[in-house]
Coordinates of C-alpha atoms in Angstrom, one line a residue:
X368 CA -54.7 85.6 -40.9
X369 CA -53.8 89.2 -41.8
X370 CA -55.2 92.5 -42.8
X371 CA -53.2 92.2 -46.2
X372 CA -54.0 89.0 -46.5
X373 CA -57.6 89.2 -46.7
X374 CA -57.2 91.7 -49.3
X375 CA -55.7 89.9 -52.0
X376 CA -58.4 87.2 -50.8
X377 CA -60.9 89.7 -51.6
X378 CA -59.4 90.7 -55.0
X379 CA -59.1 87.0 -56.0
X380 CA -62.6 86.2 -56.0
X381 CA -63.0 88.9 -57.5
X382 CA -61.1 88.8 -60.0
X383 CA -62.3 84.9 -60.1
X384 CA -65.8 86.3 -60.6
X385 CA -65.7 88.2 -63.1
X386 CA -64.0 85.2 -65.2
X387 CA -66.5 83.2 -64.6
X388 CA -69.1 85.9 -65.8
X389 CA -67.0 86.1 -68.9
X390 CA -66.8 83.0 -69.8
X391 CA -70.8 82.3 -68.9
X392 CA -72.5 85.2 -69.6
X393 CA -74.0 85.0 -73.4
X394 CA -72.0 86.7 -76.4
X395 CA -74.3 87.9 -78.4
X396 CA -75.4 91.4 -77.3
X397 CA -79.6 92.5 -78.2
X398 CA -79.3 95.5 -81.3
X399 CA -80.8 95.7 -84.1
X400 CA -77.5 95.8 -86.2
X401 CA -79.0 97.7 -88.8
X402 CA -79.0 100.5 -85.8
X403 CA -75.5 99.9 -84.9
X404 CA -72.0 100.6 -84.8
X405 CA -68.7 99.4 -85.0
X406 CA -66.1 98.9 -87.3
X407 CA -68.2 96.7 -90.0
X408 CA -70.3 100.1 -90.9
X409 CA -67.2 102.3 -91.5
X410 CA -68.5 103.7 -95.2
X411 CA -71.4 102.1 -95.3
X412 CA -74.2 105.1 -97.3
X413 CA -76.4 106.7 -95.6
X414 CA -79.6 108.0 -96.9
X415 CA -80.9 110.8 -94.0
X416 CA -83.6 113.0 -95.8
X417 CA -84.8 110.1 -99.3
X418 CA -86.8 112.9 -100.8
X419 CA -84.1 115.2 -101.2
X420 CA -81.2 112.6 -102.3
X421 CA -83.3 111.4 -104.7
X422 CA -83.9 115.1 -106.2
X423 CA -80.4 115.4 -105.9
X424 CA -79.7 112.9 -108.0
X425 CA -82.5 113.1 -110.5
X426 CA -80.2 115.3 -113.2
X427 CA -77.2 113.4 -112.7
X428 CA -79.0 109.5 -113.0
X429 CA -80.8 111.1 -115.8
X430 CA -78.4 111.7 -118.3
X431 CA -75.7 108.8 -117.2
X432 CA -79.0 106.6 -117.9
X433 CA -79.6 107.6 -121.4
X434 CA -76.3 107.7 -121.8
X435 CA -75.6 104.3 -120.7
X436 CA -78.8 103.4 -122.9
X437 CA -77.7 104.4 -126.4
X438 CA -73.8 103.0 -125.4
X439 CA -74.1 100.0 -123.5
X440 CA -76.3 96.5 -124.5
X441 CA -77.6 96.3 -120.5
X442 CA -78.4 99.7 -120.1
X443 CA -80.5 99.9 -123.5
X444 CA -81.5 96.2 -122.6
X445 CA -83.4 97.3 -119.2
X446 CA -85.7 100.4 -121.1
X447 CA -86.9 98.2 -124.0
X448 CA -87.7 95.1 -122.1
X449 CA -88.7 97.3 -119.4
X450 CA -91.0 99.2 -122.3
X451 CA -92.3 96.1 -124.0
X452 CA -92.9 94.8 -120.2
X453 CA -95.2 98.1 -119.7
X454 CA -97.4 98.7 -122.9
X455 CA -96.3 95.5 -124.9
X456 CA -98.3 96.0 -128.8
X457 CA -100.8 98.4 -126.9
X458 CA -103.6 99.4 -124.6
X459 CA -107.2 98.7 -125.6
X460 CA -109.8 101.1 -124.9
X461 CA -112.9 99.5 -123.5
X462 CA -115.8 102.4 -123.2
X463 CA -118.7 101.5 -121.1
X464 CA -121.4 103.0 -123.3
X465 CA -124.4 101.3 -123.8
X466 CA -124.4 102.1 -126.9
X467 CA -122.4 99.3 -129.1
X468 CA -121.6 101.6 -131.8
X469 CA -120.8 104.2 -129.6
X470 CA -118.7 102.3 -127.6
X471 CA -116.5 101.2 -130.5
X472 CA -116.2 104.7 -131.9
X473 CA -115.0 106.2 -128.5
X474 CA -112.6 103.2 -128.2
X475 CA -111.0 103.6 -131.3
X476 CA -110.8 107.1 -131.8
X477 CA -108.8 106.8 -128.4
X478 CA -106.5 104.8 -128.5
X479 CA -106.2 106.1 -132.7
X480 CA -104.8 109.3 -130.1
X481 CA -102.7 107.4 -127.5
X482 CA -101.0 105.7 -129.8
X483 CA -97.7 107.4 -130.9
X484 CA -97.4 108.6 -127.4
X485 CA -97.2 105.5 -125.7
X486 CA -94.0 104.0 -126.1
X487 CA -92.3 106.8 -126.0
X488 CA -93.6 107.5 -122.7
X489 CA -92.4 104.1 -121.0
X490 CA -89.4 104.4 -122.7
X491 CA -88.8 107.9 -121.0
X492 CA -90.5 106.5 -117.1
X493 CA -88.1 103.9 -116.8
X494 CA -84.9 105.3 -118.7
X495 CA -85.3 109.5 -117.1
X496 CA -87.6 108.0 -114.1
X497 CA -90.2 109.9 -115.0
X498 CA -93.2 111.5 -118.0
X499 CA -94.9 114.9 -118.6
X500 CA -97.4 115.0 -121.0
X501 CA -99.0 118.3 -121.7
X502 CA -102.5 118.3 -122.9
X503 CA -102.7 121.2 -125.7
X504 CA -105.9 122.0 -127.6
X505 CA -105.3 121.4 -131.6
X506 CA -106.3 124.5 -133.7
X507 CA -109.5 122.3 -134.1
X508 CA -110.7 121.8 -131.0
X509 CA -109.5 118.7 -130.0
X510 CA -107.2 117.1 -127.5
X511 CA -103.3 117.4 -128.5
X512 CA -101.5 115.1 -126.0
X513 CA -97.7 116.0 -126.3
X514 CA -94.8 113.7 -124.2
X515 CA -92.5 116.6 -123.5
X516 CA -89.0 116.0 -122.4
X517 CA -88.7 116.1 -118.2
X518 CA -86.4 118.9 -118.0
X519 CA -88.1 121.0 -119.8
X520 CA -90.6 120.9 -116.1
X521 CA -87.7 123.5 -114.7
X522 CA -85.4 121.4 -112.1
X523 CA -83.7 124.5 -111.1
X524 CA -86.7 126.2 -110.6
X525 CA -87.0 126.0 -106.1
X526 CA -88.6 129.0 -104.1
X527 CA -91.4 129.9 -101.6
X528 CA -94.7 131.1 -102.7
X529 CA -95.8 132.2 -98.9
X530 CA -99.0 130.8 -97.3
X531 CA -98.1 127.4 -97.7
X532 CA -97.5 127.4 -101.0
X533 CA -94.3 126.8 -102.7
X534 CA -92.3 125.7 -105.8
X535 CA -90.9 122.3 -105.4
X536 CA -88.4 121.5 -108.9
X537 CA -90.8 123.3 -111.5
X538 CA -93.9 121.8 -110.0
X539 CA -96.2 123.8 -107.6
X540 CA -98.0 123.0 -104.6
X541 CA -101.0 124.6 -102.6
X542 CA -101.1 125.0 -99.2
X543 CA -103.2 122.0 -98.6
X544 CA -99.2 119.7 -100.7
X545 CA -101.4 119.2 -103.8
X546 CA -99.9 119.7 -106.5
X547 CA -101.2 122.8 -108.7
X548 CA -98.9 123.7 -111.4
X549 CA -95.8 122.2 -113.4
X550 CA -93.9 125.7 -114.3
X551 CA -92.5 124.1 -118.4
X552 CA -90.0 125.9 -120.5
X553 CA -91.5 126.9 -123.5
X554 CA -87.9 124.6 -125.8
X555 CA -85.8 121.8 -124.0
X556 CA -82.7 122.9 -122.7
X557 CA -80.4 121.6 -125.5
X558 CA -82.4 122.2 -128.4
X559 CA -81.3 124.0 -131.3
X560 CA -84.5 126.8 -130.9
X561 CA -83.7 126.8 -127.5
X562 CA -84.6 130.0 -125.4
X563 CA -83.6 130.1 -121.9
X564 CA -86.6 132.1 -120.2
X565 CA -88.9 132.4 -117.2
X566 CA -91.1 129.3 -116.8
X567 CA -94.5 128.9 -118.5
X568 CA -96.8 127.9 -115.8
X569 CA -99.1 125.1 -117.1
X570 CA -102.3 124.5 -114.8
X571 CA -101.6 120.8 -113.1
X572 CA -105.2 119.9 -114.9
X573 CA -103.6 120.5 -118.1
X574 CA -100.6 118.1 -117.2
X575 CA -99.8 114.1 -117.0
X576 CA -96.9 113.5 -114.0
X577 CA -96.1 110.0 -114.8
X578 CA -93.6 108.2 -112.3
X579 CA -92.7 105.9 -109.4
X580 CA -92.8 107.6 -106.4
X581 CA -90.2 105.5 -104.1
X582 CA -90.4 107.3 -101.0
X583 CA -93.6 109.5 -99.6
X584 CA -93.3 113.6 -100.8
X585 CA -91.2 113.0 -103.4
X586 CA -91.6 115.5 -106.3
X587 CA -89.3 113.8 -109.2
X588 CA -88.7 110.4 -111.2
X589 CA -85.9 109.1 -110.2
X590 CA -83.9 106.2 -113.4
X591 CA -84.9 103.2 -113.0
X592 CA -81.3 102.4 -114.0
X593 CA -80.1 104.6 -110.6
X594 CA -79.5 100.8 -109.0
X595 CA -77.2 99.0 -111.6
X596 CA -75.7 102.1 -113.4
X597 CA -72.8 101.8 -111.3
X598 CA -72.1 98.7 -111.8
X599 CA -72.8 98.9 -115.0
X600 CA -70.9 101.3 -115.7
X601 CA -67.6 98.6 -113.8
X602 CA -68.9 95.7 -116.0
X603 CA -68.7 97.2 -119.1
X604 CA -65.2 98.6 -118.5
X605 CA -64.5 94.8 -117.5
X606 CA -65.5 93.9 -121.0
X607 CA -64.0 96.1 -122.3
X608 CA -60.7 95.3 -120.4
X609 CA -61.1 91.5 -121.7
X610 CA -61.6 91.9 -124.8
X611 CA -58.2 93.7 -125.2
X612 CA -56.6 90.8 -123.4
X613 CA -58.4 88.8 -126.4
X614 CA -56.5 91.2 -128.4
X615 CA -53.5 90.6 -126.9
X616 CA -53.5 86.9 -126.7
X617 CA -54.0 86.3 -130.3
X618 CA -50.4 88.5 -130.5
X619 CA -48.1 84.8 -131.0
X620 CA -44.5 86.4 -129.6
X621 CA -41.9 84.1 -128.8
X622 CA -38.4 84.2 -127.2
X623 CA -35.3 82.1 -128.1
X624 CA -32.7 81.7 -125.8
X625 CA -29.6 80.2 -126.8
X626 CA -25.2 80.7 -125.2
X627 CA -23.5 82.4 -128.1
X628 CA -26.8 85.3 -128.1
X629 CA -27.4 84.8 -131.7
X630 CA -31.2 83.3 -133.5
X631 CA -30.6 80.2 -132.4
X632 CA -30.6 79.0 -136.1
X633 CA -33.4 80.6 -136.9
X634 CA -33.7 82.5 -140.4
X635 CA -36.1 86.3 -140.6
X636 CA -36.3 89.3 -141.9
X637 CA -34.0 91.2 -138.1
X638 CA -35.7 94.5 -137.9
X639 CA -32.9 95.7 -134.2
X640 CA -33.2 93.2 -132.1
X641 CA -36.7 91.0 -133.1
X642 CA -36.3 88.4 -136.1
X643 CA -39.6 87.7 -137.8
X644 CA -40.1 83.6 -138.7
X645 CA -42.4 82.1 -140.6
X646 CA -43.8 79.0 -138.8
X647 CA -45.2 76.4 -140.7
X648 CA -47.9 73.4 -139.4
X649 CA -45.3 70.0 -139.6
X650 CA -42.1 72.0 -139.4
X651 CA -39.2 70.5 -137.3
X652 CA -36.3 72.3 -136.0
X653 CA -32.8 70.5 -134.4
X654 CA -31.9 74.0 -132.7
X655 CA -28.0 74.4 -131.3
X656 CA -27.0 72.7 -128.6
X657 CA -28.2 75.4 -125.9
X658 CA -30.8 76.7 -127.2
X659 CA -34.0 77.2 -125.8
X660 CA -37.6 78.4 -127.5
X661 CA -40.6 79.3 -125.4
X662 CA -43.6 81.4 -126.0
X663 CA -45.4 83.7 -124.3
X664 CA -49.4 83.1 -123.1
X665 CA -51.2 86.2 -121.9
X666 CA -54.2 84.7 -122.1
X667 CA -54.6 82.0 -118.7
X668 CA -57.8 83.3 -117.0
X669 CA -60.7 83.9 -119.8
X670 CA -62.4 80.8 -118.2
X671 CA -63.0 82.4 -114.3
X672 CA -62.7 86.0 -115.8
X673 CA -66.2 84.4 -118.2
X674 CA -68.2 83.0 -114.8
X675 CA -67.1 86.7 -113.1
X676 CA -69.2 88.6 -116.4
X677 CA -71.8 86.7 -115.8
X678 CA -72.1 87.3 -112.3
X679 CA -71.9 90.4 -112.8
X680 CA -74.7 89.9 -115.2
X681 CA -76.9 88.2 -112.4
X682 CA -76.6 91.1 -110.3
X683 CA -77.5 93.5 -112.4
X684 CA -80.8 92.0 -113.9
X685 CA -82.0 91.5 -109.9
X686 CA -80.7 95.0 -109.8
X687 CA -83.2 96.2 -113.0
X688 CA -86.3 93.3 -111.6
X689 CA -85.7 91.8 -114.8
X690 CA -84.7 88.0 -115.0
X691 CA -80.8 86.7 -116.0
X692 CA -82.1 85.5 -119.3
X693 CA -83.7 88.3 -120.1
X694 CA -81.1 90.9 -119.7
X695 CA -78.6 88.2 -121.5
X696 CA -80.7 86.5 -123.7
X697 CA -78.7 83.9 -122.6
X698 CA -81.0 81.3 -122.8
X699 CA -78.3 78.2 -122.0
X700 CA -79.0 77.7 -118.3
X701 CA -82.9 77.9 -118.9
X702 CA -85.6 75.5 -118.4
X703 CA -89.1 75.1 -118.7
X704 CA -89.1 75.5 -114.9
X705 CA -86.6 78.5 -113.9
X706 CA -88.4 80.4 -116.7
X707 CA -91.6 80.1 -115.5
X708 CA -90.7 81.3 -112.0
X709 CA -88.6 84.0 -112.8
X710 CA -91.3 84.8 -115.9
X711 CA -94.4 85.3 -112.9
X712 CA -92.6 87.2 -110.4
X713 CA -91.4 89.8 -113.3
X714 CA -94.6 89.6 -114.7
X715 CA -95.7 90.2 -111.2
X716 CA -94.2 93.2 -111.1
X717 CA -94.6 94.1 -114.5
X718 CA -98.5 94.5 -113.6
X719 CA -97.9 96.1 -110.5
X720 CA -96.3 99.0 -112.5
X721 CA -99.3 98.8 -115.4
X722 CA -102.1 99.8 -113.0
X723 CA -100.1 102.4 -111.0
X724 CA -98.5 103.9 -113.7
X725 CA -99.5 103.4 -116.7
X726 CA -103.4 103.1 -116.3
X727 CA -103.1 104.6 -112.9
X728 CA -101.6 108.3 -113.5
X729 CA -102.0 108.2 -117.1
X730 CA -104.7 106.2 -119.0
X731 CA -107.1 106.8 -116.6
X732 CA -106.9 110.9 -116.3
X733 CA -105.4 111.2 -120.2
X734 CA -109.7 109.6 -120.6
X735 CA -111.0 111.6 -118.3
X736 CA -109.4 115.0 -120.1
X737 CA -110.6 113.9 -123.5
X738 CA -114.2 113.4 -122.2
X739 CA -114.3 116.9 -120.7
X740 CA -112.7 118.5 -124.1
X741 CA -115.4 116.3 -126.4
X742 CA -118.2 117.4 -123.3
X743 CA -117.5 121.1 -123.6
X744 CA -116.8 121.5 -127.7
X745 CA -120.2 119.8 -128.0
X746 CA -119.4 116.7 -129.1
X747 CA -120.8 114.8 -125.9
X748 CA -124.6 116.1 -124.3
X749 CA -123.5 117.7 -121.1
X750 CA -127.1 115.3 -120.2
X751 CA -125.3 112.3 -121.5
X752 CA -122.0 113.0 -119.8
X753 CA -122.6 109.7 -117.4
X754 CA -122.6 107.4 -119.8
X755 CA -119.3 108.6 -121.3
X756 CA -117.2 108.3 -118.6
X757 CA -116.8 104.7 -117.0
X758 CA -113.9 103.4 -119.7
X759 CA -112.1 99.9 -118.9
X760 CA -108.7 99.2 -119.7
X761 CA -106.6 96.7 -121.1
X762 CA -103.8 95.8 -121.1
X763 CA -101.3 93.7 -123.5
X764 CA -101.1 90.3 -122.6
X765 CA -98.3 88.1 -122.1
X766 CA -96.6 85.0 -124.3
X767 CA -97.2 82.1 -123.2
X768 CA -94.0 79.9 -122.1
X769 CA -96.0 76.6 -122.7
X770 CA -99.1 77.0 -124.9
X771 CA -100.9 73.3 -125.1
X772 CA -100.0 72.9 -120.8
X773 CA -100.9 76.5 -120.0
X774 CA -104.1 76.4 -122.7
X775 CA -105.3 73.1 -120.9
X776 CA -104.7 74.6 -117.4
X777 CA -107.0 77.6 -118.8
X778 CA -109.8 75.6 -119.4
X779 CA -109.3 73.4 -116.3
X780 CA -110.1 76.6 -114.0
X781 CA -112.6 77.7 -115.8
X782 CA -114.3 74.4 -115.3
X783 CA -113.4 74.4 -112.1
X784 CA -115.6 78.0 -111.4
X785 CA -111.5 79.2 -110.4
X786 CA -111.8 81.4 -113.4
X787 CA -114.0 83.4 -115.0
X788 CA -113.8 83.6 -119.3
X789 CA -113.7 87.3 -118.8
X790 CA -110.6 86.5 -116.7
X791 CA -108.6 84.4 -119.0
X792 CA -109.5 86.6 -121.7
X793 CA -107.8 89.8 -120.7
X794 CA -104.7 87.7 -119.2
X795 CA -103.8 87.3 -123.1
X796 CA -104.7 91.3 -123.7
X797 CA -108.0 90.4 -125.2
X798 CA -110.9 91.9 -124.4
X799 CA -114.0 89.2 -124.1
X800 CA -117.0 91.2 -125.8
X801 CA -114.3 91.4 -129.3
X802 CA -113.5 87.5 -128.9
X803 CA -117.2 86.8 -129.2
X804 CA -118.2 89.0 -131.2
X805 CA -115.3 87.4 -133.9
X806 CA -116.7 83.8 -132.7
X807 CA -120.4 85.0 -133.6
X808 CA -118.6 85.6 -137.5
X809 CA -117.1 82.6 -137.2
X810 CA -120.3 80.6 -136.2
X811 CA -122.1 82.8 -138.8
X812 CA -119.8 81.7 -141.7
X813 CA -119.4 78.0 -140.9
X814 CA -122.8 77.4 -142.4
X815 CA -121.9 78.4 -145.7
X816 CA -118.8 76.8 -145.3
X817 CA -120.8 73.6 -145.4
X818 CA -123.1 74.6 -147.6
X819 CA -120.0 75.3 -150.6
X820 CA -118.5 72.0 -149.6
X821 CA -121.5 70.0 -150.3
X822 CA -122.5 71.1 -153.7
X823 CA -118.5 70.5 -154.4

């Protein structure tokens, strides 16, 4: 075999080996697709610095969320549904003071102070992504918590204070990265008497900042409507387009084709090239030979459009953390099992936010500050301060989906030792001590009712 023949044979062998390897080798690549490249990821968004991104998006998202809350049914429903879930008919404060009368008085006074701002705070938390409560003293020395607009904490104020201290979006941090103050404008931007001067430094002890921190190091809150805001806008425009299509469909337009170009035997008032013909039910007309009448059909595809809008509503509900039925009020496809499963998941998330945001960032710090103010004012003896600080908060209860089955299940769980009465009562938004007092009063009234019945 010649030298050239041997080289050709070797090249053919290598080519055959490569082809065989390509056929038999695994086609998949060992990589994490979320971090890989390729054309499928072209145009995909990247969030390089989430702390800065949320800070930059906070202002525009808040303005758009406010407009959506007032102008769109979905935006309004999301805010109201979450506000109702977080605060409901109100939280109950249960002081743990050893004296019963003191417990009752403390609880009632705190709830009376809390009630006016609780619902607006929940709305601001969902709509704007955060809520600020300025703790001020009134002329009578009483604590007067005031809910202030989020933009009143100057979001444009960011600077380095040296030695590790800094101000970021109106919030001042020390070198240990602890919040020490808030820089608050004298008036809210956009108010009739807004004064655009220097912000006033308010110590952190006099301000409560409630927001859901999505990323470590996040300074300001982001509207809860942010994941679905663009989707809601597109859905709103699609709904308007469908409405205009339905209006157009209600306009019946006929077209007459005749060989002579005339009215085809129809009579009516003529305006230019338009003939207004009265159509009567049951009428029969004989058309000249060669005359045809056709009508426009602009209303086709409505059922598909309704299904598309319903699919968009499901995506919006998912992004907002609600069930489809809660967002739309459409219970046509719901049954007991599906409604219960959806509500259980929603309530689990709502209870998480209640504990961490409403109680952890607002109610408990407010209680401690309120007790401290009363101690400084001499209302509470300093020696007894430890008796006034403990408190238990009872969140609003959830309504039953199926009262009979749920009560039966709770009773069975209590009898089996799987739940306590206190746990079940707290889940209904009641305090067990208050419930036991009511039951005792009912039991005391029972003999009197029986005696009155025997006298009759």
